[in-house]
Tab-separated table of C-alpha atoms and ligand atoms in Angstrom:
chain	number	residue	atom	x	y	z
A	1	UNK	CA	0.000	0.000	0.000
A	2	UNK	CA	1.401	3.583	0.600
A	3	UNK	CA	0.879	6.998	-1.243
A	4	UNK	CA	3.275	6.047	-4.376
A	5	UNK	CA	1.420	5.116	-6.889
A	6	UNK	CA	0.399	7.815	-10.270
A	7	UNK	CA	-3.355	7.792	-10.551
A	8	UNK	CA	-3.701	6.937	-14.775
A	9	UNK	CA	-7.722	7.481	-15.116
A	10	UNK	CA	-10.623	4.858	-15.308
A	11	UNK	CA	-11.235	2.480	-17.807
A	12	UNK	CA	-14.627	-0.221	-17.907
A	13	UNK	CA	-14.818	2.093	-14.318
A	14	UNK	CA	-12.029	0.477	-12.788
A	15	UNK	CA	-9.349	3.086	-11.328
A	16	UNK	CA	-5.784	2.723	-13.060
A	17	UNK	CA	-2.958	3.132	-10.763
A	18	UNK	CA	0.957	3.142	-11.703
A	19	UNK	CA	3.192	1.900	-8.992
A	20	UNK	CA	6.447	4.262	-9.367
A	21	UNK	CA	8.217	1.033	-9.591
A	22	UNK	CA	7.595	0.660	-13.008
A	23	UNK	CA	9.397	3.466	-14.174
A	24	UNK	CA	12.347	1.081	-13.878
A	25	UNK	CA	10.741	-1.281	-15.783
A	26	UNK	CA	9.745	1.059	-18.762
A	27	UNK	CA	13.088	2.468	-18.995
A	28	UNK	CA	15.053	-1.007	-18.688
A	29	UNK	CA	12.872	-2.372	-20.713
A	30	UNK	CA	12.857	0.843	-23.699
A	31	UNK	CA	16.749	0.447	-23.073
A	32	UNK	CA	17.758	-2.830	-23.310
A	33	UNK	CA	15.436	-2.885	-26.633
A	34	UNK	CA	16.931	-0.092	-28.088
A	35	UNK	CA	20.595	-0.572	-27.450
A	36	UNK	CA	20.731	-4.264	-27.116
A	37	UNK	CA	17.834	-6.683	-29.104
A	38	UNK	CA	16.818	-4.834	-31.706
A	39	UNK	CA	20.351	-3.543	-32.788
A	40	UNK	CA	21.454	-7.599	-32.311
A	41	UNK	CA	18.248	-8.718	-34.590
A	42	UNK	CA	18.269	-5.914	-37.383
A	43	UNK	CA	21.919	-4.671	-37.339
A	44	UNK	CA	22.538	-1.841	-39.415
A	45	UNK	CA	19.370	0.446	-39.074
A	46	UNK	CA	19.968	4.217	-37.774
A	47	UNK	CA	19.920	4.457	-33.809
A	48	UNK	CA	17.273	6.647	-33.942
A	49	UNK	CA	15.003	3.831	-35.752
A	50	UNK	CA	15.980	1.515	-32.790
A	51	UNK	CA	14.734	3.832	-30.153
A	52	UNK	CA	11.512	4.842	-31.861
A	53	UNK	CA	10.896	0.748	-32.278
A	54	UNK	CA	11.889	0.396	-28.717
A	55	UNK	CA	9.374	3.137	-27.436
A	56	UNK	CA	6.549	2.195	-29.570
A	57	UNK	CA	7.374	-2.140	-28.005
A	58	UNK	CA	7.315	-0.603	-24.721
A	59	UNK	CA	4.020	1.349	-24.882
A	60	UNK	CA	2.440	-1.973	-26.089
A	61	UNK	CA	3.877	-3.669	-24.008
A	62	UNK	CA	1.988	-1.548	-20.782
A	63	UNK	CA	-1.232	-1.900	-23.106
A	64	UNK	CA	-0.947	-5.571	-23.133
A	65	UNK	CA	-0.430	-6.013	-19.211
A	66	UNK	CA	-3.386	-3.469	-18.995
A	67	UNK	CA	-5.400	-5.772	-21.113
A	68	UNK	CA	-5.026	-8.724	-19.146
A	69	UNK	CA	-5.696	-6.954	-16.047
A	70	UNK	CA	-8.740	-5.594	-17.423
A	71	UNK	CA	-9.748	-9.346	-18.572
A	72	UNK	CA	-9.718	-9.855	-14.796
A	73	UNK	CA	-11.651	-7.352	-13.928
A	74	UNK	CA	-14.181	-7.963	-16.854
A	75	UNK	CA	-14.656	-11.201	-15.566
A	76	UNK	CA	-14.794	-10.588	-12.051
A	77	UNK	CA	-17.086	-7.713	-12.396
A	78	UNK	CA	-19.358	-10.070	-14.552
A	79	UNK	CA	-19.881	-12.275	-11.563
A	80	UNK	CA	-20.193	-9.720	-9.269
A	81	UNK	CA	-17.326	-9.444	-7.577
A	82	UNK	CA	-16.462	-5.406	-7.706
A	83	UNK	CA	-13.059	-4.526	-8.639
A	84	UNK	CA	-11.876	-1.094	-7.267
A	85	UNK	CA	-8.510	-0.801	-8.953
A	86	UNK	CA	-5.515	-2.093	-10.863
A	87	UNK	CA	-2.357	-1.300	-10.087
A	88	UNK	CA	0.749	-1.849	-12.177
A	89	UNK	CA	4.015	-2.554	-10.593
A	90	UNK	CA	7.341	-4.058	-10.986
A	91	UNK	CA	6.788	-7.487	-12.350
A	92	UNK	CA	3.236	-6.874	-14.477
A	93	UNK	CA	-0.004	-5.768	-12.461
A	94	UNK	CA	-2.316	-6.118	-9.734
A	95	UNK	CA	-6.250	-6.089	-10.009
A	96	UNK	CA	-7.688	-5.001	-6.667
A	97	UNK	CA	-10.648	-7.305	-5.862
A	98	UNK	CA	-12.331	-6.627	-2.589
A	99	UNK	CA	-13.829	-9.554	-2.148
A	100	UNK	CA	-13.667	-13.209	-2.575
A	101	UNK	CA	-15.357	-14.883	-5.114
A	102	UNK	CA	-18.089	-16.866	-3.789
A	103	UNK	CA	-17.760	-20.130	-6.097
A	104	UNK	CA	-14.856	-21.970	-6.794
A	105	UNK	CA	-16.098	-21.640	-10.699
A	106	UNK	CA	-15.839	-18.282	-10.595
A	107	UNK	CA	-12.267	-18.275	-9.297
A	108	UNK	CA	-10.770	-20.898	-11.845
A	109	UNK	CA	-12.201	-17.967	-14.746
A	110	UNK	CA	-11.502	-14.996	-13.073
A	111	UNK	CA	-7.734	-16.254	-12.752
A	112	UNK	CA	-7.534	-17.763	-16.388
A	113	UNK	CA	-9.115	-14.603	-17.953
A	114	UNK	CA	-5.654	-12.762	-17.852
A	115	UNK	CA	-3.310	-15.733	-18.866
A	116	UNK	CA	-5.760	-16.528	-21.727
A	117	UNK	CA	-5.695	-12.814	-23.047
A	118	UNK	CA	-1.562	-12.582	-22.704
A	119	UNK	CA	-1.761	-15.876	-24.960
A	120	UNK	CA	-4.732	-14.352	-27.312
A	121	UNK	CA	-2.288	-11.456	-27.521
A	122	UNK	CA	0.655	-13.642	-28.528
A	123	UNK	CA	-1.311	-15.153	-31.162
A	124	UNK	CA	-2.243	-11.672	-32.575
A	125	UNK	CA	1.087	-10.078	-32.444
A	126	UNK	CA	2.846	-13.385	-33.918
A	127	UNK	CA	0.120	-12.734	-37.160
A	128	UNK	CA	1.458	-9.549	-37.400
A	129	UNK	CA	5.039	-11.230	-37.289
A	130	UNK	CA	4.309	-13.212	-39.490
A	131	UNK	CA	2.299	-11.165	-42.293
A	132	UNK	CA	5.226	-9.100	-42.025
A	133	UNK	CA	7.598	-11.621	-42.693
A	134	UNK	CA	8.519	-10.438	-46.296
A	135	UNK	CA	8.996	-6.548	-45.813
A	136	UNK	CA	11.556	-7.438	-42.368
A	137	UNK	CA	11.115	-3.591	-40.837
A	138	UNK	CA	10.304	-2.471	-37.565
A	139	UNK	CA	6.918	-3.903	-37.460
A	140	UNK	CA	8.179	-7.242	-38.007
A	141	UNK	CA	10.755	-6.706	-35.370
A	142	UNK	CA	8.544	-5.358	-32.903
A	143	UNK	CA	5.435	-7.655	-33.584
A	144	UNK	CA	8.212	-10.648	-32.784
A	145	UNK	CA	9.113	-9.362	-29.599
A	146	UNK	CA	5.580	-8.729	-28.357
A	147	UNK	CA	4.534	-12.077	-29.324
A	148	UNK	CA	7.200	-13.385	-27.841
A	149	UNK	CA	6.654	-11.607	-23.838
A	150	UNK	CA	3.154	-12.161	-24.351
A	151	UNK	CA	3.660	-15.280	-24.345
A	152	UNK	CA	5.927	-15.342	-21.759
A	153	UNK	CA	3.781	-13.445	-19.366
A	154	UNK	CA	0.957	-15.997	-20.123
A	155	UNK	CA	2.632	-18.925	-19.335
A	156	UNK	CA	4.532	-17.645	-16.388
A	157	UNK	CA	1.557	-16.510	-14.545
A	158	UNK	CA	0.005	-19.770	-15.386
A	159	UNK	CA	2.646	-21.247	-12.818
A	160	UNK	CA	1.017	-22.814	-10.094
A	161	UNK	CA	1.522	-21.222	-7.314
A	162	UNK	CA	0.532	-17.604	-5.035
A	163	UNK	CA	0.382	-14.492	-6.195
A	164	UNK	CA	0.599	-15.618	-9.646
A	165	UNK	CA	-2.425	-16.570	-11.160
A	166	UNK	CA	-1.913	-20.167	-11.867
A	167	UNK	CA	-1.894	-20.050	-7.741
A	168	UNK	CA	-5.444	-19.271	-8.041
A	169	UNK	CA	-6.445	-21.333	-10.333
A	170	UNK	CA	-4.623	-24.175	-8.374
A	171	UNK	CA	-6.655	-22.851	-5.027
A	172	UNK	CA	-10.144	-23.150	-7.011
A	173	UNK	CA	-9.090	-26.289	-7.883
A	174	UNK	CA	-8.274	-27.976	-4.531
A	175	UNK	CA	-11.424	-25.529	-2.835
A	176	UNK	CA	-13.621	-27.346	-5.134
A	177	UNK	CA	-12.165	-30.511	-4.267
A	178	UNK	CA	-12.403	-30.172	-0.659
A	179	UNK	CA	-15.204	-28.004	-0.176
A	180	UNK	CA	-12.739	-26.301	2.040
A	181	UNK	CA	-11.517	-22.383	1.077
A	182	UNK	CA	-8.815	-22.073	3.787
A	183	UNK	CA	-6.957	-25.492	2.920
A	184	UNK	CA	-7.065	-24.922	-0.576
A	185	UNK	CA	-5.464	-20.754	0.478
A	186	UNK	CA	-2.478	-22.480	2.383
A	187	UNK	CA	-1.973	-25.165	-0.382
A	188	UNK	CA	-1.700	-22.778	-2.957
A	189	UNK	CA	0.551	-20.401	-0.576
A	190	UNK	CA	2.614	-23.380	0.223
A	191	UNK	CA	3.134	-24.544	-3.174
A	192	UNK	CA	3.820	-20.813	-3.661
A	193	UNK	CA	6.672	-20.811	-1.400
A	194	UNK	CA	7.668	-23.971	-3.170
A	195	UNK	CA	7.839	-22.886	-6.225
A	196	UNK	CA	9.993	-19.444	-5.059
A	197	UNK	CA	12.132	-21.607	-3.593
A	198	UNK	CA	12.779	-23.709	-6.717
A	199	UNK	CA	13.322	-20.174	-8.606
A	200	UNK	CA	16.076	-19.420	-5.884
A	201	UNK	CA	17.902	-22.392	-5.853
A	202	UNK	CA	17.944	-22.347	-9.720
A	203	UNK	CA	18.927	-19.250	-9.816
A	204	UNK	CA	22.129	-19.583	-7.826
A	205	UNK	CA	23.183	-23.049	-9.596
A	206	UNK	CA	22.939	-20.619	-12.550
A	207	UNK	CA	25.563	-18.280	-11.072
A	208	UNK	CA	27.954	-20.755	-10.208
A	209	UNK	CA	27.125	-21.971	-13.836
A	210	UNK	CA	28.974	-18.822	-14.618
A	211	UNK	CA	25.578	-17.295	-15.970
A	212	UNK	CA	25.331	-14.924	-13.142
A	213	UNK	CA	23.458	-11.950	-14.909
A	214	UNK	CA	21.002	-14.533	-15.461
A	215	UNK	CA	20.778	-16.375	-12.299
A	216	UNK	CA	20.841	-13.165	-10.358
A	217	UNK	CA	17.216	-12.331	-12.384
A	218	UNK	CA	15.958	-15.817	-11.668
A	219	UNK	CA	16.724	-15.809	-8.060
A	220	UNK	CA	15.442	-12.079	-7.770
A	221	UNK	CA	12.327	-13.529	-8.868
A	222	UNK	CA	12.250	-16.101	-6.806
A	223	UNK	CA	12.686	-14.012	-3.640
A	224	UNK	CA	9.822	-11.363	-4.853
A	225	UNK	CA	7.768	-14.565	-5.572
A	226	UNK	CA	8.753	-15.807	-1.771
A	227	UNK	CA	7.606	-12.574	-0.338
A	228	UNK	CA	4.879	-11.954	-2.525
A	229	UNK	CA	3.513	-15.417	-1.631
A	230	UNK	CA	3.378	-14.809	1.939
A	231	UNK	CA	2.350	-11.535	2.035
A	232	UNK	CA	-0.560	-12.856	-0.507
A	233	UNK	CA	-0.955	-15.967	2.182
A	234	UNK	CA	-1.963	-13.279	4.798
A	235	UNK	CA	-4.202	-11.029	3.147
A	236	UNK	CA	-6.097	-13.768	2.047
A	237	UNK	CA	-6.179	-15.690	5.227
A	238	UNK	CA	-7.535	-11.895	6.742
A	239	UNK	CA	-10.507	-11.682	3.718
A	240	UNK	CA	-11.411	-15.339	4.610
A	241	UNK	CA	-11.749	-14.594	8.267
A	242	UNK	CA	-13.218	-11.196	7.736
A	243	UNK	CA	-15.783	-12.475	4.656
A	244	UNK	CA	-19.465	-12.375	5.318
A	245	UNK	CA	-19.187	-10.584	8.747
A	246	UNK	CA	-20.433	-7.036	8.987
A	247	UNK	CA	-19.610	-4.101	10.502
A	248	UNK	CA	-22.127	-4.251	13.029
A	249	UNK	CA	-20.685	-7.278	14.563
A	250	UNK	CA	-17.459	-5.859	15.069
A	251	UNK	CA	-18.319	-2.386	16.075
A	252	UNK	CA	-18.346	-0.951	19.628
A	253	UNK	CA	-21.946	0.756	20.301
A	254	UNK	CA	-21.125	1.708	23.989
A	255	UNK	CA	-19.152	4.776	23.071
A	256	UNK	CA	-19.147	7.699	25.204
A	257	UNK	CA	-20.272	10.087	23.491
A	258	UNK	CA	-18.723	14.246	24.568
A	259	UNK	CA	-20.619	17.237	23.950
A	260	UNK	CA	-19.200	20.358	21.970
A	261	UNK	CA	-18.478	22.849	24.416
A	262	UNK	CA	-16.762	21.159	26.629
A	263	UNK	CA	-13.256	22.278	27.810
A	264	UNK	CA	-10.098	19.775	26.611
A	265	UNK	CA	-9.135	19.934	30.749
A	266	UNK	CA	-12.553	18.560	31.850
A	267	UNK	CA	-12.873	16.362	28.842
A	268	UNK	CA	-9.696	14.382	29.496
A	269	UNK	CA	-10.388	14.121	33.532
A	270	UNK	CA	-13.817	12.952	33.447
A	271	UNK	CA	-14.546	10.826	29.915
A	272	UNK	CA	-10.973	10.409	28.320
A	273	UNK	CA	-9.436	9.041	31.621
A	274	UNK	CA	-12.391	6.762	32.633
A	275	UNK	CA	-13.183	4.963	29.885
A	276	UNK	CA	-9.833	4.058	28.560
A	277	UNK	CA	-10.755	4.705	25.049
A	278	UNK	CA	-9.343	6.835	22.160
A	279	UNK	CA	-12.043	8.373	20.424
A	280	UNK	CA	-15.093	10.312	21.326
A	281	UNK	CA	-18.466	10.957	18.533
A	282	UNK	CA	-19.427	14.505	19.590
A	283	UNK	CA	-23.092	14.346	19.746
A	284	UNK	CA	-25.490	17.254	20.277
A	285	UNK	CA	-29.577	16.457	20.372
A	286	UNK	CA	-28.849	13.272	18.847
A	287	UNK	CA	-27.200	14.076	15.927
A	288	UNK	CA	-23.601	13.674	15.384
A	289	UNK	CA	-21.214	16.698	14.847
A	290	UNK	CA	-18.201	15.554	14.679
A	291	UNK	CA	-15.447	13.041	16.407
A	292	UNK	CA	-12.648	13.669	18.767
A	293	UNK	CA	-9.823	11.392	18.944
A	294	UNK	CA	-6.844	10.838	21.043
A	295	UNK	CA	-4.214	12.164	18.277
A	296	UNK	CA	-6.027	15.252	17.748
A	297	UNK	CA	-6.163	15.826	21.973
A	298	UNK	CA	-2.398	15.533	22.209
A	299	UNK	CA	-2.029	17.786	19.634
A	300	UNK	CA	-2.964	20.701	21.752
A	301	UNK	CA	-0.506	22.156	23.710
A	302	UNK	CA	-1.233	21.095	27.779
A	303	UNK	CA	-1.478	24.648	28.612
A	304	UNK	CA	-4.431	25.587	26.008
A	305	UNK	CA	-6.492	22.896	27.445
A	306	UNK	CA	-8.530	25.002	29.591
A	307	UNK	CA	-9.353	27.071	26.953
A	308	UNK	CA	-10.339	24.916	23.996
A	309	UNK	CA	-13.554	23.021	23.459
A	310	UNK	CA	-14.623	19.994	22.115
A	311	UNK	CA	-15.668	21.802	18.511
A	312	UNK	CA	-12.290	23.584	18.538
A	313	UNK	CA	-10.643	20.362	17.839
A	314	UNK	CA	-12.703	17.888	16.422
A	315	UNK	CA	-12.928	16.645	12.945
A	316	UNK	CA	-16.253	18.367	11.802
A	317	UNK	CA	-19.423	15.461	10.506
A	318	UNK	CA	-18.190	17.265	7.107
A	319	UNK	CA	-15.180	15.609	6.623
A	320	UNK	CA	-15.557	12.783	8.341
A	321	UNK	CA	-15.182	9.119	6.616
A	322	UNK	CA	-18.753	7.158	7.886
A	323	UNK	CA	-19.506	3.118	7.277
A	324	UNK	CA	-23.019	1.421	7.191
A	325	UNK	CA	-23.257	-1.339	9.939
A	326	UNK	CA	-24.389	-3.583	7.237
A	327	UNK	CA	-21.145	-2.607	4.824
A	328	UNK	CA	-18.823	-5.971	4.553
A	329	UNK	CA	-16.117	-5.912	7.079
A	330	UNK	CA	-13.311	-6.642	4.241
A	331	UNK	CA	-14.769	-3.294	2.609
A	332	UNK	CA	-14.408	-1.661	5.919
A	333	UNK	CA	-11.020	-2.857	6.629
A	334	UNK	CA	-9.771	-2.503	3.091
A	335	UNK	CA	-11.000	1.813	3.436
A	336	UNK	CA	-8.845	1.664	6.644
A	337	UNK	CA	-5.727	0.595	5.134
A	338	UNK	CA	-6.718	2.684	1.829
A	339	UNK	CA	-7.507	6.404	3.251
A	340	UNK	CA	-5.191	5.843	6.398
A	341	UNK	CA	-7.511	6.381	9.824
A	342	UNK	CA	-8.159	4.066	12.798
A	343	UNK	CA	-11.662	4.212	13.330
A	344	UNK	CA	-14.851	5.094	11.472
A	345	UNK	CA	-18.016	6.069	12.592
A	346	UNK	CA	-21.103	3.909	11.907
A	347	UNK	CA	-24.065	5.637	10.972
A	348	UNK	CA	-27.599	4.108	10.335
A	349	UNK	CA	-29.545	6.197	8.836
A	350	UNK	CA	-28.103	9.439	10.276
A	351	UNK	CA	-27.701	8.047	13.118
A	352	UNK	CA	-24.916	6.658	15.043
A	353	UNK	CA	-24.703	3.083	15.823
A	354	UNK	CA	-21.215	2.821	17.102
A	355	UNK	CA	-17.363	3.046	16.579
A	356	UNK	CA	-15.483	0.413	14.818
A	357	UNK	CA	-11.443	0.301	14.806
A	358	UNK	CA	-8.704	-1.334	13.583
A	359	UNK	CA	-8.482	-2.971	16.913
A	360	UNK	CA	-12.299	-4.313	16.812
A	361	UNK	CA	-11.646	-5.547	13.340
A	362	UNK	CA	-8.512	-7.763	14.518
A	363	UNK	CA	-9.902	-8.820	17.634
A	364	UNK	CA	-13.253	-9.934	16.112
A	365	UNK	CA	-10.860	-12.273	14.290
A	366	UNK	CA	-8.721	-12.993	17.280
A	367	UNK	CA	-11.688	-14.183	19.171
A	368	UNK	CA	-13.221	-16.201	16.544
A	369	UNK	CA	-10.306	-18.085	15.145
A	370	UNK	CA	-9.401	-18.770	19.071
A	371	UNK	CA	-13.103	-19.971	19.655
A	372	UNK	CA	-12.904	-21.980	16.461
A	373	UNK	CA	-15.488	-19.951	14.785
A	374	UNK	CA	-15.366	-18.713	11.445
B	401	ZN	ZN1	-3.068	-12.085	-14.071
């Protein structure tokens, strides 16, 4: 997560995100086209010809990992599971689905959607490469290459383990095999880890091979895949644990609630102090105002607390971030992470209903994975 990503625009209205991370990509990639392959494959066109090819490869290139996000999404979207936003990074791209797909069917088509398209996409750009066969210019060249990492990107991500999406397909297979969606989440994050490993180990037998630029790629992968597998392992492990429970469950509804003009001084002595919690809904004839939390307390200077009220410091109802008590508690944990605050409001129908947190979120897990309850 974190603020670096480049907001690109919507497209099918899903929310295109670039990870700064790919920057190095585009500009490796652009590079070692233009100064290495295409020089190597066509020797003796101007430089300038090489670096227009290498651009043009390039921008396909992000079209054609944008296309097989978007195949994810399509298909996601089609069985109503909502995709918020893709995200392309480092090694290809990321399609954010909020929620789990209910059937096993829908996972298996969901995760082949984007391999299928990088594949479709090979098969297209090896036409061109092919119809262009006779006049052997830059289309040709660049029509090869494309068909060529399409292809690549298709069949690597059909490898069978997490994050990739073979790993999915691999989990839909085992979940509808055993009926049973966690196994099948730690068999594909195992096999995962498996497969990472394998990467790393090949990797280095490559560098004492002597092909060390080559095995220090493979093993790099390997390690992202490692990481990426785990960290993959646990967010998927939280959406299980988290899926079909509401916000109401979690939430806290004996909050005490503070009134606007109230001092900081009296505030903190009589209602911060007793209760022990760290944030206050500022209510006034039923309605709420605003909220006052801990952070923003602190904030003020000891000194001023005698003076300042309640509605001095408190983020105003206006900009405050509100959840439904029936909204999905992945959805409600997912806007936590996403727009950075602790807490949120829950309002029924204008009213509030509670306060949930980050901590009621985890231990509503806590409790029911220690009770055996899912
Ligand atoms: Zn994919």
């Amino acid at each position: 997560m974190g603020g670096n990503k480049l907001r690109l625009g919507r497209v099918l209205g899903i929310e295109l995100k670039l990870d700064y991370s790919w920057f190095i990509v585009c500009f490796l990639v652009t590079w070692s086209l233009a100064s290495h392959y295409f020089p190597m494959a066509h020797s003796g066109w101007p430089t300038s010809t090489y670096w227009s090819m290498a651009l043009v490869t390039s921008a396909l290139f992000f079209i054609s990992i944008v296309t097989h996000e978007l195949a994810h999404s399509v298909v996601s979207q089609a069985f109503g599971v909502p995709v918020r936003d893709i995200t392309l990074f480092i090694f290809g791209g990321a399609a954010h689905i909020s929620e789990e797909p209910r059937r096993a069917r829908d996972e298996l088509l969901m995760a082949l959607a984007g391999p299928a398209t990088s594949l479709a996409l090979a098969a297209f750009f090896g036409l061109v490469w092919w119809a262009t066969r006779a006049a052997d210019g830059p289309p040709h060249a660049v029509a090869g290459w494309l068909a060529w990492i399409n292809m690549a990107v298709g069949l690597f991500n059909l490898v069978p383990g997490f994050p990739l999406d073979g790993g999915r397909v691999f989990r839909a297979i085992v979940w509808s095999a055993t009926g049973n969606l966690r196994r099948a989440t730690a068999a594909a994050s195992g096999l995962g880890r498996l497969i990472a490993f394998g990467f790393i180990v090949w990797g280095i037998w490559q560098i004492f091979d002597g092909n060390w630029a080559n095995g220090l790629w493979i093993a790099f992968i390997g390690w992202f895949l490692d990481s990426a597998a785990a960290s993959s392992y646990q967010r998927l492990a939280l959406q299980d644990a988290l899926a079909g429970h509401t916000a109401r469950e979690a939430m806290m509804s004996d909050c005490p609630t503070v009134r606007r003009r109230l001092t900081l001084d009296v505030l903190v002595d009589q209602v911060v102090l007793p209760s022990g919690r760290r944030c206050f809904p500022v209510v006034e004839d039923g309605q709420l105002d605003g909220l006052l939390t801990l952070q923003r307390i602190k904030a003020v200077p000891r000194e001023r607390w005698t003076s300042m009220r309640v509605e001095d410091v408190m983020i105003p109802r206006g900009e405050l971030k509100t959840v439904r008590p029936d909204e999905d508690l992945n959805s409600v944990f997912e806007r936590m992470v996403e727009e950075d605050v602790n807490q949120f409001p829950v309002m029924d129908d204008g009213r509030l209903a509670g306060m949930i947190a980050r901590d009621n979120v985890l231990n509503f897990i806590r409790l029911r994975t220690e009770m055996g309850a899912t």
